[in-house]
């Protein structure tokens, strides 16, 4: 395995760990269906899993820790960009807004 491939695999692992930790905050909530998110994770579609988690969490008032995990996943995937048509841009922007709001509450 080349060094670049190893680095990419490690990045995917770190991202997956953050998404899994964030997902754990939702797993116990009634009425939350994580099946689509799990399917994306199983297929290593980490950006789509990120989008799903942000969408599911949007109106739940989740704790800062959830948004910190989401922020770390977004940074690992380099989702924060000034490009207006960047994939996952809307979810990344929403993540930043929620992170700021949760930080203010603490």
Coordinates of N, CA and C in Angstrom, one line a residue:
X1 N 0.9 -1.2 0.0 CA 0.0 0.0 0.0 C 0.9 1.2 0.0
X2 N 0.6 2.2 -0.8 CA 1.4 3.4 -0.9 C 1.1 4.3 0.3
X3 N 2.1 5.2 0.5 CA 1.9 6.1 1.6 C 0.7 7.0 1.5
X4 N 0.4 7.4 0.3 CA -0.8 8.2 0.1 C -2.1 7.5 0.4
X5 N -2.1 6.2 0.0 CA -3.3 5.4 0.2 C -3.4 5.1 1.7
X6 N -2.3 4.9 2.4 CA -2.3 4.7 3.8 C -2.9 5.9 4.5
X7 N -2.4 7.1 4.1 CA -2.9 8.4 4.7 C -4.4 8.6 4.5
X8 N -4.8 8.2 3.3 CA -6.3 8.3 3.0 C -7.1 7.4 3.8
X9 N -6.6 6.2 4.0 CA -7.3 5.2 4.8 C -7.4 5.6 6.2
X10 N -6.3 6.2 6.8 CA -6.3 6.7 8.1 C -7.3 7.9 8.3
X11 N -7.3 8.8 7.3 CA -8.3 9.9 7.3 C -9.7 9.4 7.3
X12 N -10.0 8.4 6.5 CA -11.3 7.8 6.5 C -11.7 7.3 7.9
X13 N -10.7 6.6 8.5 CA -11.0 6.0 9.8 C -11.3 7.1 10.8
X14 N -10.5 8.2 10.8 CA -10.7 9.3 11.8 C -12.1 9.9 11.5
X15 N -12.4 10.1 10.3 CA -13.7 10.7 9.9 C -14.8 9.8 10.4
X16 N -14.7 8.5 10.1 CA -15.7 7.5 10.5 C -15.9 7.5 12.0
X17 N -14.8 7.6 12.8 CA -14.8 7.6 14.2 C -15.6 8.8 14.7
X18 N -15.4 10.0 14.1 CA -16.1 11.2 14.5 C -17.6 11.1 14.2
X19 N -17.9 10.5 13.0 CA -19.3 10.4 12.6 C -20.0 9.3 13.5
X20 N -19.3 8.3 13.8 CA -19.9 7.3 14.7 C -20.2 7.9 16.1
X21 N -19.2 8.7 16.6 CA -19.4 9.3 17.9 C -20.6 10.3 17.9
X22 N -20.7 11.0 16.8 CA -21.9 11.9 16.7 C -23.2 11.1 16.6
X23 N -23.2 10.1 15.8 CA -24.4 9.2 15.6 C -24.8 8.7 16.9
X24 N -23.9 8.4 17.8 CA -24.3 7.8 19.1 C -25.2 8.8 19.9
X25 N -25.1 10.1 19.7 CA -25.9 11.0 20.3 C -27.4 11.0 19.8
X26 N -27.6 10.5 18.6 CA -28.9 10.4 18.1 C -29.6 9.0 18.3
X27 N -28.7 8.0 18.5 CA -29.2 6.6 18.5 C -30.3 6.4 19.6
X28 N -30.3 7.1 20.7 CA -31.3 6.8 21.7 C -32.5 7.7 21.6
X29 N -32.6 8.6 20.7 CA -33.7 9.5 20.6 C -34.9 8.8 19.8
X30 N -36.1 9.0 20.4 CA -37.2 8.4 19.7 C -37.5 9.1 18.4
X31 N -38.0 8.3 17.4 CA -38.4 8.9 16.1 C -37.2 9.2 15.2
X32 N -36.0 8.9 15.5 CA -34.8 9.1 14.7 C -34.5 7.8 14.0
X33 N -34.5 7.9 12.6 CA -34.2 6.8 11.8 C -32.8 6.9 11.2
X34 N -31.9 6.1 11.7 CA -30.5 6.2 11.3 C -30.1 5.2 10.2
X35 N -31.1 4.6 9.6 CA -30.8 3.5 8.6 C -30.1 4.0 7.4
X36 N -30.5 5.2 6.9 CA -29.9 5.7 5.7 C -28.4 6.1 6.0
X37 N -28.2 6.7 7.2 CA -26.9 7.1 7.6 C -26.0 5.9 7.7
X38 N -26.5 4.8 8.3 CA -25.7 3.6 8.5 C -25.4 3.0 7.1
X39 N -26.3 3.1 6.2 CA -26.1 2.5 4.8 C -24.9 3.3 4.2
X40 N -25.0 4.6 4.3 CA -23.9 5.4 3.7 C -22.5 5.1 4.4
X41 N -22.5 4.9 5.7 CA -21.3 4.6 6.4 C -20.8 3.2 6.0
X42 N -21.7 2.3 5.8 CA -21.3 0.9 5.4 C -20.6 1.0 4.0
X43 N -21.0 1.9 3.2 CA -20.4 2.0 1.8 C -19.3 3.1 1.7
X44 N -18.9 3.6 2.9 CA -17.8 4.6 3.0 C -18.2 5.9 2.2
X45 N -19.5 6.2 2.2 CA -20.0 7.5 1.7 C -20.0 8.4 2.8
X46 N -18.9 8.9 3.3 CA -18.8 9.7 4.5 C -19.4 11.0 4.4
X47 N -19.3 11.7 3.2 CA -19.9 13.0 3.0 C -21.4 12.9 3.1
X48 N -22.0 11.9 2.5 CA -23.4 11.7 2.5 C -23.9 11.3 3.9
X49 N -23.1 10.6 4.6 CA -23.5 10.3 6.0 C -23.4 11.6 6.9
X50 N -22.4 12.4 6.6 CA -22.3 13.7 7.3 C -23.6 14.5 7.0
X51 N -24.0 14.6 5.7 CA -25.2 15.4 5.4 C -26.4 14.8 6.1
X52 N -26.6 13.5 6.2 CA -27.7 12.9 6.9 C -27.7 13.3 8.3
X53 N -26.6 13.2 9.0 CA -26.5 13.4 10.4 C -26.9 14.9 10.7
X54 N -26.3 15.8 9.9 CA -26.7 17.2 10.1 C -28.2 17.5 9.9
X55 N -28.7 16.9 8.8 CA -30.1 17.0 8.6 C -31.0 16.5 9.7
X56 N -30.6 15.3 10.2 CA -31.4 14.7 11.3 C -31.3 15.6 12.6
X57 N -30.1 16.2 12.8 CA -29.9 16.9 14.1 C -30.3 18.3 14.0
X58 N -30.6 18.8 12.9 CA -30.9 20.2 12.7 C -31.7 20.9 13.7
X59 N -32.8 20.4 14.1 CA -33.7 21.0 15.0 C -33.8 20.4 16.4
X60 N -32.8 19.6 16.8 CA -32.8 18.9 18.0 C -32.2 19.5 19.2
X61 N -31.4 20.6 19.0 CA -30.7 21.2 20.1 C -29.7 20.3 20.8
X62 N -29.0 19.6 20.0 CA -28.0 18.6 20.6 C -26.8 19.3 21.3
X63 N -26.2 18.6 22.1 CA -25.1 19.2 22.9 C -23.9 19.6 22.1
X64 N -23.0 20.4 22.6 CA -21.8 20.8 22.0 C -21.0 19.6 21.5
X65 N -20.9 18.6 22.3 CA -20.1 17.4 22.0 C -20.5 16.8 20.6
X66 N -21.8 16.7 20.3 CA -22.2 16.2 19.0 C -21.6 17.1 17.9
X67 N -21.8 18.4 18.0 CA -21.3 19.3 17.0 C -19.8 19.4 16.9
X68 N -19.1 19.1 18.0 CA -17.7 19.0 17.9 C -17.2 17.8 17.1
X69 N -17.9 16.7 17.3 CA -17.6 15.5 16.4 C -17.9 15.8 15.0
X70 N -19.0 16.4 14.7 CA -19.4 16.8 13.3 C -18.4 17.7 12.7
X71 N -17.9 18.7 13.5 CA -16.9 19.7 13.0 C -15.6 19.0 12.7
X72 N -15.2 18.1 13.6 CA -13.9 17.3 13.3 C -14.1 16.5 12.0
X73 N -15.2 15.9 11.8 CA -15.4 15.1 10.6 C -15.4 16.0 9.4
X74 N -16.0 17.2 9.5 CA -16.0 18.1 8.4 C -14.6 18.6 8.0
X75 N -13.9 18.9 9.1 CA -12.5 19.3 8.9 C -11.6 18.2 8.2
X76 N -11.8 17.0 8.7 CA -11.1 15.9 8.2 C -11.4 15.7 6.7
X77 N -12.7 15.9 6.3 CA -13.1 15.8 4.9 C -12.9 17.0 4.1
X78 N -12.4 18.1 4.8 CA -12.1 19.4 4.1 C -13.4 19.9 3.5
X79 N -14.5 19.9 4.2 CA -15.8 20.4 3.7 C -16.0 21.9 3.8
X80 N -15.2 22.5 4.7 CA -15.3 24.0 4.8 C -14.5 24.6 3.7
X81 N -15.3 25.4 2.9 CA -14.7 26.0 1.7 C -15.4 27.2 1.3
X82 N -14.8 28.1 0.7 CA -15.4 29.4 0.2 C -16.1 29.1 -1.2
X83 N -15.9 27.9 -1.7 CA -16.5 27.6 -3.0 C -18.0 27.5 -2.9
X84 N -18.8 28.3 -3.6 CA -20.2 28.3 -3.4 C -20.9 27.0 -3.8
X85 N -20.3 26.2 -4.7 CA -21.0 25.0 -5.2 C -20.2 23.7 -4.7
X86 N -19.5 23.8 -3.6 CA -18.8 22.7 -3.0 C -19.8 21.7 -2.5
X87 N -19.6 20.4 -2.9 CA -20.5 19.4 -2.3 C -20.5 19.4 -0.8
X88 N -21.7 19.2 -0.2 CA -21.9 19.2 1.2 C -21.7 20.6 1.9
X89 N -21.7 21.6 1.0 CA -21.5 23.0 1.6 C -22.7 23.4 2.5
X90 N -23.9 23.1 2.2 CA -25.0 23.5 3.0 C -24.9 22.8 4.4
X91 N -24.6 21.5 4.4 CA -24.5 20.8 5.6 C -23.3 21.3 6.5
X92 N -22.2 21.6 5.8 CA -21.0 22.1 6.5 C -21.3 23.5 7.1
X93 N -22.0 24.3 6.4 CA -22.4 25.7 6.9 C -23.3 25.5 8.1
X94 N -24.3 24.6 8.0 CA -25.2 24.3 9.1 C -24.5 23.8 10.3
X95 N -23.5 23.0 10.1 CA -22.7 22.4 11.2 C -22.0 23.6 11.9
X96 N -21.4 24.5 11.2 CA -20.7 25.6 11.8 C -21.6 26.5 12.6
X97 N -22.8 26.7 12.1 CA -23.8 27.5 12.8 C -24.2 26.8 14.1
X98 N -24.5 25.5 14.1 CA -24.9 24.8 15.3 C -23.7 24.7 16.3
X99 N -22.5 24.6 15.8 CA -21.4 24.5 16.6 C -21.2 25.8 17.4
X100 N -21.4 26.9 16.7 CA -21.3 28.2 17.4 C -22.4 28.4 18.4
X101 N -23.6 28.0 18.0 CA -24.8 28.2 19.0 C -24.6 27.3 20.2
X102 N -24.1 26.1 20.0 CA -23.9 25.1 21.1 C -22.8 25.6 22.0
X103 N -21.8 26.2 21.4 CA -20.7 26.8 22.2 C -21.1 27.9 23.1
X104 N -22.0 28.8 22.6 CA -22.6 29.9 23.3 C -23.4 29.4 24.5
X105 N -24.1 28.3 24.3 CA -25.0 27.7 25.4 C -24.1 27.2 26.6
X106 N -22.9 26.8 26.3 CA -22.1 26.2 27.3 C -21.2 27.2 28.1

